[in-house]
Amino acid sequence: MNFWEKINNLDRRIVYLIIGLTVLIPLLFNIILEVEPTKPVQDIYDKIDSLEKDDVVLVSFDYAASSLPELQPMGEALIQHLFEKDIKVVAMALWPVGVQLSDNIFNVKSEEYNKKYGIDYVHLGYKTGGMVVIDSMGSGIEDAFPTDKNGNKLNELKLMRNVNKLDDFALAISLSAGDPGLRHFVMVAHDRYGVPVAGGCTAVSAPQFFAYYSSGQMLGLMGGLRGAAEYESIIEKLGTGSAGMAAQNYAHIMIIIFIIVGNISMVVLKRKKK
Amino acid sequence: MFLRRQVPFFITVVVALIMIIAYFTPHPTISPVRNKLQDWFMIIAAFTMIVGILSLIKVNIKKIRTASAGSDKIYSLVTLSSLFIMIFFGLLPGAGGINNSVFKFMFNHVMVPLQATMFSLLAFYIASASFRAFRAKSTMATLLLITAFIVMLGRVPFGRFISGPHLSNITEWIMNVVNMAGQRAILIGAALGVMATSVKIVLGIERSHLGGE
């Protein structure tokens, strides 16, 4: 068996080892690569930056732990920016695991920015029903969420006294790993109730959402780890998104090398056969 | 037959008509009915979770009883014990529900890493598949390969390093023009399909949801 035959029949465990090391080394050595922000991400930042101090923003955490590396850094960067600007935040989740994952963000950021629960931010918790939950919030938030995630009645929370319907929000953001999520916020919150909608999604679903962004149904979009890294770069707080970007950068290069080597071996072996 | 066919069909037609009318006419007489129906939907959706849990318990108890391989029994035992332990600590009265420290610990240190690990395996499979299957065997495959190259490089800082803004700009063009055309066609096609199926259900032409035909 010559060199190219050996390459063509390369044991998949070697491929796994190489890709594992390619991802692991940049993360271990904390290599950070800054990325230039693109317009869809910059648009979200500009919108939040233009909001007034007492505006209320709805952030929906519609993902599970499988998409955590891509969507959690977006959540961290957004909440940080909102708290920095003293904008009130109402959180919710259309995915059950989203509640605890967002709690992890609020626990850290509320302490960092000295924000009080019930005054500066509220968490409505999880509700099953997807699009119907958002639609129900359009008639009244209490229709969909009679209490917050801790069981407090909404009218007992200072922040919620002036927030009764979906269109009381200055902006709705969905960090979404699929359905229910961003697509339903566009269809209901924006198209039916006229609330500006922005979002973050996994890299694999980003191409689908660019259609909503270019039609103006979404004011901004963060796609995948790169979207998170771009937002971190704009707010000048490089976090896990930027750190993960280095790993993704080298992983992409390695996959490209794999494709090139695979194709060269195919051509060489084909010629040899002829 | 009357209860299995006519009654569900009648409910479907009435609910569909109310929801369609309420969408276009926010009249005060129909809005409360619509809100009530939405509440019902959320309650029914919540109960489907209970059905799912009961089904999971049933399937795994059956596996524990009947499985011949020891590993199958162990997996089912682990599934059931994990389910009950999480439910126990999540519902523990007076200990904060989902804010319970044991529940939080298991969530952050068991469930999150396990879910993330399962998804991370994808990177390894993609790398292996790209090496073995992503070959330029035809014109279409070559086109796909070149596009993938450009987009992959254009989405990471290395692309800017080797080409300045060019690869990034080409990537943006591919995403905003080529991809957009395809995505819009898919979205519009799917939406028309949903509308057509909905009309067929309301008119009673499509009856598979009633069990048959």
PDB file of N, CA and C in Angstrom, chain B residues 114-155:
ATOM      1  N   LEU B 114     -23.401  16.696  29.686  1.00  0.00           N
ATOM      2  CA  LEU B 114     -23.792  15.528  28.881  1.00  0.00           C
ATOM      3  C   LEU B 114     -24.437  15.954  27.566  1.00  0.00           C
ATOM      4  N   GLN B 115     -25.362  16.924  27.647  1.00  0.00           N
ATOM      5  CA  GLN B 115     -26.029  17.403  26.419  1.00  0.00           C
ATOM      6  C   GLN B 115     -25.023  18.048  25.468  1.00  0.00           C
ATOM      7  N   ALA B 116     -24.126  18.861  26.046  1.00  0.00           N
ATOM      8  CA  ALA B 116     -23.127  19.548  25.211  1.00  0.00           C
ATOM      9  C   ALA B 116     -22.190  18.534  24.560  1.00  0.00           C
ATOM     10  N   THR B 117     -21.845  17.473  25.307  1.00  0.00           N
ATOM     11  CA  THR B 117     -20.950  16.438  24.770  1.00  0.00           C
ATOM     12  C   THR B 117     -21.586  15.732  23.585  1.00  0.00           C
ATOM     13  N   MET B 118     -22.866  15.401  23.747  1.00  0.00           N
ATOM     14  CA  MET B 118     -23.565  14.689  22.664  1.00  0.00           C
ATOM     15  C   MET B 118     -23.524  15.503  21.367  1.00  0.00           C
ATOM     16  N   PHE B 119     -23.752  16.804  21.502  1.00  0.00           N
ATOM     17  CA  PHE B 119     -23.787  17.653  20.315  1.00  0.00           C
ATOM     18  C   PHE B 119     -22.385  17.881  19.756  1.00  0.00           C
ATOM     19  N   SER B 120     -21.379  17.934  20.674  1.00  0.00           N
ATOM     20  CA  SER B 120     -20.002  18.194  20.244  1.00  0.00           C
ATOM     21  C   SER B 120     -19.460  17.068  19.367  1.00  0.00           C
ATOM     22  N   LEU B 121     -20.023  15.869  19.556  1.00  0.00           N
ATOM     23  CA  LEU B 121     -19.559  14.726  18.753  1.00  0.00           C
ATOM     24  C   LEU B 121     -19.721  14.998  17.260  1.00  0.00           C
ATOM     25  N   LEU B 122     -20.656  15.887  16.949  1.00  0.00           N
ATOM     26  CA  LEU B 122     -20.933  16.243  15.563  1.00  0.00           C
ATOM     27  C   LEU B 122     -19.679  16.751  14.846  1.00  0.00           C
ATOM     28  N   ALA B 123     -18.857  17.516  15.575  1.00  0.00           N
ATOM     29  CA  ALA B 123     -17.633  18.082  14.979  1.00  0.00           C
ATOM     30  C   ALA B 123     -16.734  16.966  14.451  1.00  0.00           C
ATOM     31  N   PHE B 124     -16.656  15.874  15.230  1.00  0.00           N
ATOM     32  CA  PHE B 124     -15.796  14.750  14.830  1.00  0.00           C
ATOM     33  C   PHE B 124     -16.375  14.045  13.599  1.00  0.00           C
ATOM     34  N   TYR B 125     -17.695  13.875  13.608  1.00  0.00           N
ATOM     35  CA  TYR B 125     -18.317  13.201  12.467  1.00  0.00           C
ATOM     36  C   TYR B 125     -18.195  14.050  11.199  1.00  0.00           C
ATOM     37  N   ILE B 126     -18.348  15.384  11.366  1.00  0.00           N
ATOM     38  CA  ILE B 126     -18.231  16.272  10.202  1.00  0.00           C
ATOM     39  C   ILE B 126     -16.820  16.198   9.628  1.00  0.00           C
ATOM     40  N   ALA B 127     -15.813  16.216  10.527  1.00  0.00           N
ATOM     41  CA  ALA B 127     -14.418  16.162  10.080  1.00  0.00           C
ATOM     42  C   ALA B 127     -14.158  14.862   9.316  1.00  0.00           C
ATOM     43  N   SER B 128     -14.639  13.752   9.891  1.00  0.00           N
ATOM     44  CA  SER B 128     -14.426  12.448   9.256  1.00  0.00           C
ATOM     45  C   SER B 128     -15.165  12.363   7.913  1.00  0.00           C
ATOM     46  N   ALA B 129     -16.417  12.876   7.915  1.00  0.00           N
ATOM     47  CA  ALA B 129     -17.217  12.829   6.676  1.00  0.00           C
ATOM     48  C   ALA B 129     -16.608  13.726   5.600  1.00  0.00           C
ATOM     49  N   SER B 130     -16.079  14.900   6.014  1.00  0.00           N
ATOM     50  CA  SER B 130     -15.492  15.811   5.021  1.00  0.00           C
ATOM     51  C   SER B 130     -14.288  15.165   4.351  1.00  0.00           C
ATOM     52  N   PHE B 131     -13.552  14.355   5.121  1.00  0.00           N
ATOM     53  CA  PHE B 131     -12.377  13.685   4.581  1.00  0.00           C
ATOM     54  C   PHE B 131     -12.769  12.555   3.622  1.00  0.00           C
ATOM     55  N   ARG B 132     -13.818  11.810   3.981  1.00  0.00           N
ATOM     56  CA  ARG B 132     -14.174  10.621   3.214  1.00  0.00           C
ATOM     57  C   ARG B 132     -15.162  10.882   2.087  1.00  0.00           C
ATOM     58  N   ALA B 133     -16.138  11.763   2.343  1.00  0.00           N
ATOM     59  CA  ALA B 133     -17.262  11.870   1.402  1.00  0.00           C
ATOM     60  C   ALA B 133     -17.287  13.144   0.569  1.00  0.00           C
ATOM     61  N   PHE B 134     -16.599  14.185   1.013  1.00  0.00           N
ATOM     62  CA  PHE B 134     -16.699  15.475   0.317  1.00  0.00           C
ATOM     63  C   PHE B 134     -15.714  15.486  -0.854  1.00  0.00           C
ATOM     64  N   ARG B 135     -16.068  14.783  -1.919  1.00  0.00           N
ATOM     65  CA  ARG B 135     -15.157  14.635  -3.059  1.00  0.00           C
ATOM     66  C   ARG B 135     -15.739  15.307  -4.304  1.00  0.00           C
ATOM     67  N   ALA B 136     -14.843  15.892  -5.124  1.00  0.00           N
ATOM     68  CA  ALA B 136     -15.284  16.572  -6.348  1.00  0.00           C
ATOM     69  C   ALA B 136     -15.476  15.553  -7.473  1.00  0.00           C
ATOM     70  N   LYS B 137     -16.546  14.759  -7.361  1.00  0.00           N
ATOM     71  CA  LYS B 137     -16.757  13.689  -8.333  1.00  0.00           C
ATOM     72  C   LYS B 137     -17.560  14.148  -9.546  1.00  0.00           C
ATOM     73  N   SER B 138     -18.280  15.265  -9.414  1.00  0.00           N
ATOM     74  CA  SER B 138     -19.072  15.784 -10.531  1.00  0.00           C
ATOM     75  C   SER B 138     -19.023  17.308 -10.505  1.00  0.00           C
ATOM     76  N   THR B 139     -19.599  17.936 -11.547  1.00  0.00           N
ATOM     77  CA  THR B 139     -19.596  19.411 -11.608  1.00  0.00           C
ATOM     78  C   THR B 139     -20.342  19.996 -10.421  1.00  0.00           C
ATOM     79  N   MET B 140     -21.506  19.417 -10.108  1.00  0.00           N
ATOM     80  CA  MET B 140     -22.313  19.937  -8.997  1.00  0.00           C
ATOM     81  C   MET B 140     -21.571  19.784  -7.669  1.00  0.00           C
ATOM     82  N   ALA B 141     -20.930  18.620  -7.501  1.00  0.00           N
ATOM     83  CA  ALA B 141     -20.181  18.381  -6.252  1.00  0.00           C
ATOM     84  C   ALA B 141     -19.016  19.361  -6.140  1.00  0.00           C
ATOM     85  N   THR B 142     -18.377  19.669  -7.285  1.00  0.00           N
ATOM     86  CA  THR B 142     -17.255  20.614  -7.286  1.00  0.00           C
ATOM     87  C   THR B 142     -17.733  22.019  -6.917  1.00  0.00           C
ATOM     88  N   LEU B 143     -18.892  22.394  -7.467  1.00  0.00           N
ATOM     89  CA  LEU B 143     -19.478  23.709  -7.138  1.00  0.00           C
ATOM     90  C   LEU B 143     -19.761  23.806  -5.637  1.00  0.00           C
ATOM     91  N   LEU B 144     -20.347  22.741  -5.112  1.00  0.00           N
ATOM     92  CA  LEU B 144     -20.667  22.692  -3.683  1.00  0.00           C
ATOM     93  C   LEU B 144     -19.392  22.810  -2.847  1.00  0.00           C
ATOM     94  N   LEU B 145     -18.373  22.126  -3.310  1.00  0.00           N
ATOM     95  CA  LEU B 145     -17.079  22.103  -2.611  1.00  0.00           C
ATOM     96  C   LEU B 145     -16.460  23.505  -2.571  1.00  0.00           C
ATOM     97  N   ILE B 146     -16.463  24.168  -3.723  1.00  0.00           N
ATOM     98  CA  ILE B 146     -15.876  25.523  -3.802  1.00  0.00           C
ATOM     99  C   ILE B 146     -16.661  26.495  -2.910  1.00  0.00           C
ATOM    100  N   THR B 147     -18.002  26.396  -2.964  1.00  0.00           N
ATOM    101  CA  THR B 147     -18.835  27.276  -2.129  1.00  0.00           C
ATOM    102  C   THR B 147     -18.550  27.037  -0.652  1.00  0.00           C
ATOM    103  N   ALA B 148     -18.463  25.765  -0.283  1.00  0.00           N
ATOM    104  CA  ALA B 148     -18.188  25.422   1.125  1.00  0.00           C
ATOM    105  C   ALA B 148     -16.845  25.997   1.559  1.00  0.00           C
ATOM    106  N   PHE B 149     -15.840  25.884   0.690  1.00  0.00           N
ATOM    107  CA  PHE B 149     -14.499  26.430   0.959  1.00  0.00           C
ATOM    108  C   PHE B 149     -14.588  27.921   1.279  1.00  0.00           C
ATOM    109  N   ILE B 150     -15.254  28.638   0.373  1.00  0.00           N
ATOM    110  CA  ILE B 150     -15.332  30.102   0.509  1.00  0.00           C
ATOM    111  C   ILE B 150     -16.071  30.484   1.785  1.00  0.00           C
ATOM    112  N   VAL B 151     -17.227  29.839   2.016  1.00  0.00           N
ATOM    113  CA  VAL B 151     -18.034  30.210   3.193  1.00  0.00           C
ATOM    114  C   VAL B 151     -17.292  29.848   4.490  1.00  0.00           C
ATOM    115  N   MET B 152     -16.669  28.674   4.502  1.00  0.00           N
ATOM    116  CA  MET B 152     -15.947  28.261   5.716  1.00  0.00           C
ATOM    117  C   MET B 152     -14.814  29.230   6.029  1.00  0.00           C
ATOM    118  N   LEU B 153     -14.085  29.638   5.001  1.00  0.00           N
ATOM    119  CA  LEU B 153     -12.972  30.569   5.222  1.00  0.00           C
ATOM    120  C   LEU B 153     -13.477  31.985   5.506  1.00  0.00           C
ATOM    121  N   GLY B 154     -14.549  32.353   4.815  1.00  0.00           N
ATOM    122  CA  GLY B 154     -15.092  33.705   4.991  1.00  0.00           C
ATOM    123  C   GLY B 154     -15.698  33.947   6.356  1.00  0.00           C
ATOM    124  N   ARG B 155     -16.052  32.858   7.073  1.00  0.00           N
ATOM    125  CA  ARG B 155     -16.705  32.992   8.375  1.00  0.00           C
ATOM    126  C   ARG B 155     -15.718  33.013   9.533  1.00  0.00           C
TER     127      ARG B 155
END
